[in-house]
Tab-separated table of C-alpha atoms in Angstrom:
chain	number	residue	atom	x	y	z
F	5	MET	CA	-21.501	1.257	-9.550
F	6	SER	CA	-22.176	0.328	-12.926
F	7	ASP	CA	-23.678	-2.854	-13.975
F	8	GLU	CA	-22.411	-3.148	-17.687
F	9	SER	CA	-20.567	-5.975	-18.356
F	10	ASP	CA	-17.620	-4.152	-19.801
F	11	VAL	CA	-16.687	-2.351	-16.404
F	12	ARG	CA	-14.508	-4.050	-13.877
F	13	GLU	CA	-13.995	-3.428	-10.434
F	14	ASP	CA	-10.911	-4.354	-8.321
F	15	ILE	CA	-9.877	-3.843	-4.719
F	16	LEU	CA	-6.500	-2.790	-4.444
F	17	TYR	CA	-5.822	-2.531	-0.714
F	18	ILE	CA	-7.264	-3.342	2.618
F	19	HIS	CA	-6.211	-1.803	5.913
F	20	GLU	CA	-7.471	-2.590	9.639
F	21	GLU	CA	-7.097	0.219	12.011
F	22	ARG	CA	-8.781	0.812	15.563
F	23	GLY	CA	-11.521	-1.830	15.131
F	24	THR	CA	-12.332	-0.853	11.299
F	25	THR	CA	-11.504	-2.458	8.134
F	26	TYR	CA	-10.997	0.077	5.212
F	27	PHE	CA	-10.392	-1.134	1.788
F	28	LEU	CA	-9.870	0.649	-1.715
F	29	LEU	CA	-11.464	-0.099	-4.976
F	30	ILE	CA	-11.155	1.146	-8.267
F	31	VAL	CA	-13.719	0.778	-11.314
F	32	TYR	CA	-12.714	1.037	-14.919
F	33	ARG	CA	-12.956	-0.245	-18.680
F	34	PRO	CA	-10.625	-2.855	-19.416
F	35	GLY	CA	-7.720	-1.092	-21.159
F	36	ASP	CA	-8.296	2.311	-19.722
F	37	GLU	CA	-7.075	1.751	-15.946
F	38	ALA	CA	-5.620	5.402	-16.004
F	39	GLN	CA	-8.989	6.612	-15.989
F	40	ALA	CA	-10.280	4.622	-13.218
F	41	ALA	CA	-12.628	5.761	-10.591
F	42	GLY	CA	-11.651	5.567	-6.845
F	43	TYR	CA	-13.850	4.476	-3.908
F	44	VAL	CA	-13.116	4.014	-0.425
F	45	PHE	CA	-15.324	2.038	1.854
F	46	ARG	CA	-15.054	1.135	5.705
F	47	ARG	CA	-16.879	-1.696	7.866
F	48	PRO	CA	-16.278	-3.113	11.653
F	49	VAL	CA	-13.934	-5.550	11.964
F	50	GLY	CA	-15.611	-8.956	11.799
F	51	SER	CA	-18.774	-7.493	10.339
F	52	ASP	CA	-20.355	-8.706	7.012
F	53	ASP	CA	-22.854	-6.144	6.921
F	54	PRO	CA	-22.633	-3.648	3.738
F	55	ALA	CA	-19.821	-1.300	3.960
F	56	GLU	CA	-19.916	2.347	3.941
F	57	ASN	CA	-18.913	4.317	1.042
F	58	ILE	CA	-16.582	6.785	2.628
F	59	LEU	CA	-15.099	8.487	-0.588
F	60	ALA	CA	-16.158	8.350	-4.128
F	61	THR	CA	-14.101	10.214	-6.822
F	62	ASN	CA	-13.290	10.302	-10.377
F	63	ASP	CA	-9.490	10.515	-9.415
F	64	THR	CA	-7.517	7.172	-10.055
F	65	LEU	CA	-6.534	6.334	-6.372
F	66	ARG	CA	-3.583	3.831	-6.089
F	67	GLU	CA	-2.841	3.017	-2.469
F	68	LEU	CA	-4.400	3.206	0.887
F	69	TRP	CA	-2.991	3.319	4.356
F	70	CYS	CA	-4.447	4.406	7.684
F	71	SER	CA	-2.365	6.330	10.533
F	72	PRO	CA	-2.344	5.121	13.962
F	73	GLN	CA	-4.490	7.980	14.706
F	74	GLY	CA	-7.128	6.281	12.313
F	75	SER	CA	-7.045	8.668	9.679
F	76	PRO	CA	-7.099	7.253	6.149
F	77	TRP	CA	-4.518	8.333	3.387
F	78	LEU	CA	-4.569	7.886	-0.195
F	79	THR	CA	-2.388	8.310	-3.189
F	80	SER	CA	-3.481	8.641	-6.679
F	81	THR	CA	-1.785	8.350	-9.928
F	82	THR	CA	-2.724	11.808	-10.794
F	83	GLY	CA	-0.338	13.333	-8.110
F	84	LEU	CA	-2.729	13.823	-5.531
F	85	VAL	CA	-2.564	12.829	-1.887
F	86	TRP	CA	-5.871	12.540	0.120
F	87	THR	CA	-6.673	12.250	3.815
F	88	THR	CA	-9.266	12.844	6.719
F	89	ALA	CA	-6.484	13.892	8.846
F	90	PRO	CA	-6.765	17.490	10.380
F	91	VAL	CA	-3.713	18.814	7.819
F	92	ALA	CA	-3.136	22.472	7.031
F	93	TRP	CA	-4.088	22.148	3.409
F	94	PRO	CA	-6.781	24.097	1.733
F	95	ASP	CA	-10.185	22.607	2.085
F	96	GLU	CA	-10.997	22.702	-1.401
F	97	GLU	CA	-7.911	22.977	-4.034
F	98	GLU	CA	-9.187	23.968	-7.284
F	99	ILE	CA	-8.008	21.013	-9.588
F	100	ALA	CA	-9.390	20.904	-13.018
F	101	ASP	CA	-12.170	18.294	-13.725
F	102	LEU	CA	-11.786	16.644	-10.407
F	103	GLU	CA	-14.798	15.351	-8.578
F	104	PHE	CA	-15.643	13.546	-5.315
F	105	ASP	CA	-18.311	12.816	-2.851
F	106	VAL	CA	-18.646	11.277	0.675
F	107	PRO	CA	-22.054	9.272	0.022
F	108	GLU	CA	-21.687	7.878	3.594
F	109	GLY	CA	-19.484	8.682	6.894
F	110	ASP	CA	-19.940	12.331	7.084
F	111	LEU	CA	-16.084	12.751	6.778
F	112	THR	CA	-14.135	15.729	5.659
F	113	TRP	CA	-11.550	14.657	3.060
F	114	ARG	CA	-8.596	17.136	1.968
F	115	HIS	CA	-6.580	16.667	-0.986
F	116	THR	CA	-3.559	18.139	-2.301
F	117	GLU	CA	-0.916	17.972	-5.052
F	118	LEU	CA	2.275	16.984	-4.424
F	119	PRO	CA	5.147	19.442	-5.591
F	120	ALA	CA	6.669	18.931	-8.900
F	121	GLN	CA	9.739	16.826	-9.077
F	122	SER	CA	12.625	19.296	-8.539
F	123	SER	CA	14.995	17.377	-10.828
F	124	ASN	CA	12.689	17.788	-13.988
F	125	GLY	CA	9.879	19.785	-12.930
F	126	LEU	CA	7.419	16.941	-13.830
F	127	ARG	CA	4.277	16.129	-11.750
F	128	PRO	CA	4.980	13.017	-9.557
F	129	ARG	CA	2.963	9.823	-9.585
F	130	PRO	CA	2.725	8.731	-6.048
F	131	TRP	CA	2.273	4.858	-5.288
F	132	ALA	CA	3.704	3.549	-1.746
F	133	ILE	CA	2.567	5.527	1.400
F	134	TRP	CA	3.411	4.893	5.109
F	135	GLY	CA	4.025	6.736	8.159
F	136	THR	CA	4.145	6.909	12.012
F	137	SER	CA	1.579	9.455	12.483
F	138	ASP	CA	-0.515	12.179	10.776
F	139	ARG	CA	2.853	14.503	10.908
F	140	ASP	CA	5.119	11.787	9.435
F	141	VAL	CA	4.390	10.468	6.265
F	142	HIS	CA	6.303	9.044	3.483
F	143	ILE	CA	5.701	8.485	-0.196
F	144	GLY	CA	7.341	6.667	-2.914
F	145	THR	CA	6.587	7.537	-6.512
F	146	PHE	CA	6.733	5.868	-10.256
F	147	GLY	CA	9.755	7.967	-10.858
F	148	GLY	CA	11.616	6.807	-7.798
F	149	VAL	CA	11.446	10.371	-5.992
F	150	LEU	CA	10.378	9.891	-2.295
F	151	TYR	CA	8.342	12.689	-0.356
F	152	HIS	CA	8.153	13.420	3.382
F	153	TRP	CA	5.027	15.161	4.993
F	154	ASP	CA	6.241	16.411	8.367
F	155	GLY	CA	2.840	18.120	9.180
F	156	GLU	CA	3.925	21.415	7.813
F	157	VAL	CA	5.589	21.182	4.258
F	158	TRP	CA	6.362	18.296	1.875
F	159	ALA	CA	10.112	17.487	1.456
F	160	GLN	CA	11.649	15.413	-1.458
F	161	HIS	CA	14.486	13.147	-2.117
F	162	ASP	CA	15.510	12.027	-5.487
F	163	PRO	CA	18.053	8.960	-5.248
F	164	GLY	CA	18.443	9.348	-9.029
F	165	LEU	CA	17.328	5.530	-9.731
F	166	GLU	CA	14.390	6.633	-11.859
F	167	ARG	CA	12.786	3.436	-10.910
F	168	PRO	CA	9.061	2.832	-9.123
F	169	ILE	CA	8.996	2.689	-5.582
F	170	GLY	CA	6.472	0.197	-4.666
F	171	CYS	CA	6.392	-0.346	-0.762
F	172	ILE	CA	7.658	1.724	2.097
F	173	ARG	CA	7.500	0.384	5.859
F	174	GLY	CA	8.989	1.263	8.907
F	175	ARG	CA	9.660	0.697	12.773
F	176	ALA	CA	9.951	4.027	13.684
F	177	ALA	CA	10.640	7.550	12.290
F	178	ASP	CA	14.389	7.126	12.076
F	179	ASP	CA	13.982	3.418	10.660
F	180	VAL	CA	12.092	3.353	7.435
F	181	TYR	CA	12.534	1.224	4.227
F	182	ALA	CA	11.498	1.759	0.863
F	183	VAL	CA	11.770	-0.997	-1.864
F	184	GLY	CA	10.955	-1.437	-5.474
F	185	TYR	CA	11.929	-1.979	-9.301
F	186	GLY	CA	15.420	-2.629	-10.132
F	187	SER	CA	16.134	-4.364	-6.895
F	188	THR	CA	15.879	-0.907	-5.160
F	189	ILE	CA	16.357	-0.953	-1.234
F	190	LEU	CA	16.525	2.341	0.448
F	191	HIS	CA	16.822	3.122	4.353
F	192	PHE	CA	15.774	6.401	5.936
F	193	ASP	CA	17.542	6.989	9.204
F	194	GLY	CA	15.137	10.233	10.436
F	195	GLU	CA	17.221	12.794	8.426
F	196	ARG	CA	18.105	11.226	4.951
F	197	TRP	CA	17.589	8.071	2.517
F	198	HIS	CA	20.519	5.667	1.966
F	199	ALA	CA	20.907	2.904	-0.813
F	200	ILE	CA	21.510	-0.794	0.155
F	201	GLU	CA	22.700	-3.048	-2.593
F	202	ASP	CA	20.947	-6.111	-3.481
F	203	PRO	CA	22.671	-9.142	-2.094
F	204	ASP	CA	22.762	-10.997	-5.409
F	205	GLY	CA	24.391	-7.724	-6.942
F	206	ALA	CA	23.315	-4.485	-8.568
F	207	ALA	CA	22.402	-6.384	-11.966
F	208	THR	CA	19.806	-8.460	-10.300
F	209	GLU	CA	16.884	-6.284	-11.471
F	210	ASP	CA	14.375	-7.852	-9.265
F	211	VAL	CA	11.154	-6.184	-8.360
F	212	LEU	CA	11.036	-6.137	-4.419
F	213	THR	CA	7.786	-6.116	-3.110
F	214	GLY	CA	6.772	-6.463	0.559
F	215	ILE	CA	8.552	-5.478	4.127
F	216	ALA	CA	8.192	-7.103	7.536
F	217	PHE	CA	9.943	-6.660	10.694
F	218	PRO	CA	10.252	-9.921	12.733
F	219	PRO	CA	11.556	-9.921	16.262
F	220	GLY	CA	15.313	-9.401	16.845
F	221	GLY	CA	15.855	-6.340	14.717
F	222	ASP	CA	16.047	-7.710	11.529
F	223	VAL	CA	14.089	-6.882	8.342
F	224	LEU	CA	12.534	-9.193	5.808
F	225	ILE	CA	12.074	-8.158	2.141
F	226	SER	CA	10.278	-10.133	-0.697
F	227	GLY	CA	10.929	-10.353	-4.367
F	228	LYS	CA	8.942	-11.466	-7.578
F	229	ARG	CA	12.165	-13.123	-9.166
F	230	GLY	CA	12.097	-16.585	-8.113
F	231	GLY	CA	10.351	-15.754	-4.907
F	232	ARG	CA	13.351	-14.493	-3.207
F	233	LEU	CA	13.197	-13.641	0.606
F	234	LEU	CA	16.014	-11.317	1.832
F	235	ARG	CA	16.928	-10.707	5.563
F	236	GLY	CA	19.283	-8.245	7.173
F	237	THR	CA	19.312	-4.641	8.340
F	238	ALA	CA	20.574	-1.255	6.934
F	239	GLU	CA	23.645	-1.352	8.904
F	240	GLN	CA	24.792	-4.929	8.157
F	241	GLY	CA	23.273	-5.426	4.517
F	242	PHE	CA	21.170	-8.620	3.258
F	243	THR	CA	21.413	-11.815	2.682
F	244	VAL	CA	19.026	-14.072	0.794
F	245	THR	CA	17.493	-16.523	3.126
F	246	GLY	CA	15.280	-18.498	0.668
F	247	ARG	CA	14.238	-18.748	-3.129
F	248	TYR	CA	10.589	-20.344	-3.097
F	249	GLY	CA	9.764	-20.428	-6.754
F	250	LEU	CA	6.836	-18.148	-6.274
F	251	SER	CA	6.319	-14.490	-7.467
F	252	LEU	CA	5.973	-12.935	-4.233
F	253	SER	CA	3.804	-9.663	-4.554
F	254	ASP	CA	3.623	-8.544	-0.672
F	255	MET	CA	3.766	-10.170	2.594
F	256	ALA	CA	2.576	-9.449	6.232
F	257	LEU	CA	3.825	-10.873	9.374
F	258	VAL	CA	1.048	-11.622	12.025
F	259	ASP	CA	1.548	-13.068	15.667
F	260	GLY	CA	4.940	-14.944	14.457
F	261	ARG	CA	3.376	-16.248	11.302
F	262	LEU	CA	4.697	-14.933	7.648
F	263	PHE	CA	1.923	-14.929	5.023
F	264	LEU	CA	2.681	-14.293	1.487
F	265	ALA	CA	0.596	-12.933	-1.617
F	266	ALA	CA	1.877	-15.087	-4.371
F	267	ALA	CA	-0.072	-13.686	-7.355
F	268	LYS	CA	-1.151	-16.538	-9.249
F	269	GLY	CA	0.387	-18.861	-7.014
F	270	GLY	CA	-2.338	-18.029	-4.265
F	271	ALA	CA	-2.277	-17.034	-0.671
F	272	ALA	CA	0.380	-18.646	1.250
F	273	GLU	CA	2.505	-18.870	4.433
F	274	LEU	CA	6.234	-19.603	5.097
F	275	THR	CA	6.553	-22.319	7.732
F	276	ALA	CA	9.757	-24.088	8.879
F	277	ASP	CA	8.815	-26.756	6.287
F	278	GLY	CA	8.851	-24.227	3.425
F	279	VAL	CA	6.012	-22.345	1.586
F	280	ARG	CA	2.625	-23.870	2.346
F	281	VAL	CA	-0.252	-22.750	-0.165
F	282	LEU	CA	-3.240	-22.041	2.100
F	283	ARG	CA	-5.616	-21.132	-0.958
F	284	ASP	CA	-4.721	-21.815	-4.584
F	285	ASP	CA	-8.098	-20.176	-6.031
F	286	LEU	CA	-6.575	-16.792	-5.138
F	287	GLN	CA	-4.748	-14.250	-7.190
F	288	SER	CA	-3.447	-12.118	-4.687
F	289	TRP	CA	-1.741	-8.962	-5.190
F	290	SER	CA	-1.664	-7.638	-1.610
F	291	VAL	CA	-1.771	-9.106	2.206
F	292	VAL	CA	-2.246	-6.972	5.168
F	293	GLU	CA	-1.758	-7.810	8.929
F	294	GLY	CA	-4.940	-7.391	11.197
F	295	ASP	CA	-5.666	-7.928	14.754
F	296	GLU	CA	-5.997	-11.845	14.647
F	297	ARG	CA	-6.952	-11.440	10.951
F	298	VAL	CA	-5.060	-11.292	7.752
F	299	TYR	CA	-6.382	-9.868	4.508
F	300	PHE	CA	-5.655	-10.878	0.754
F	301	THR	CA	-6.745	-9.359	-2.086
F	302	ILE	CA	-8.478	-11.813	-4.558
F	303	ALA	CA	-8.071	-10.944	-8.317
F	304	THR	CA	-8.010	-8.494	-10.816
F	305	GLY	CA	-11.637	-8.001	-11.813
F	306	ASP	CA	-13.204	-9.477	-8.939
F	307	ALA	CA	-14.551	-6.760	-6.371
F	308	ALA	CA	-13.717	-8.679	-2.989
F	309	TYR	CA	-11.134	-9.593	-0.354
F	310	ALA	CA	-10.403	-12.581	1.343
F	311	GLU	CA	-10.173	-12.588	5.459
F	312	LEU	CA	-8.472	-15.304	7.419
F	313	ASN	CA	-9.323	-15.558	11.142
F	314	LEU	CA	-6.221	-16.577	12.892
F	315	ALA	CA	-8.150	-17.729	15.841
F	316	THR	CA	-10.572	-19.911	14.112
F	317	GLY	CA	-8.719	-20.692	10.833
F	318	GLY	CA	-11.740	-19.750	9.283
F	319	TRP	CA	-12.076	-17.807	5.712
F	320	ARG	CA	-14.537	-15.162	4.402
F	321	ASN	CA	-14.723	-13.640	0.828
F	322	LEU	CA	-15.846	-10.004	1.495
F	323	SER	CA	-17.292	-7.352	-0.881
F	324	TYR	CA	-18.690	-4.017	-0.518
């Protein structure tokens, strides 16, 4: 890491899996985010010891997800996908100017370029990522094309929306949702993706940001425009269940509690009485569920994340 004052460090995403907290950090000069270097760290859940740096690369990493098997997966804005899973990709794929190292952790990382978009031949810019296993991984891209890894090959689907997909989450391999810009809502039934209309109409143009699965079979979707919360299913459609006046950038459901990342509005929780701001000193862009813990990113330019222990109600700010 550089100590130069004109270099910024952001923690973009956190993920807890199998007793380990992973987080993704980028380092860049203001105005030159497209050339950010990417770093992945990990530490045991609950520890405040220095984190292990398990990947350092000049690739501009975008999002982090861990499979149920405990393998980190990463997307980058250059069109690459990274993982430590035992995938059948070349050990070292020749990519011009790509550099990476594993300072700690003794892990084997593999990377691959996603196939060019079949509609226009352009290189995709992967953003969102989620799956049910190392052999069932979905990726959404800036251009709206969706990719699926089945353990052997990458398939792609182009819904023709040409809008960024910012979040993918699911309950099962045949029940996956993707949301994004332009009020995009898509559902994957195990074979193909289907578009779902925004309950406020196709012209709403909201940026839909988060997906959560409460008990009972419904789906929750958050949006930035007026802090909308949508509820429904792919089969029955969605309705607007609340407009909370916050720019909701993400949400996470933990132990029956719905936590909200409200950007400049801070870290919040939706209760029976409405939205309760938990911390107004955070500019949180993402929130992730853990085991009796919730993790919030803090702010652009602050290389730290906030951890809320649900058992004690205590907060900690942690860095690398």
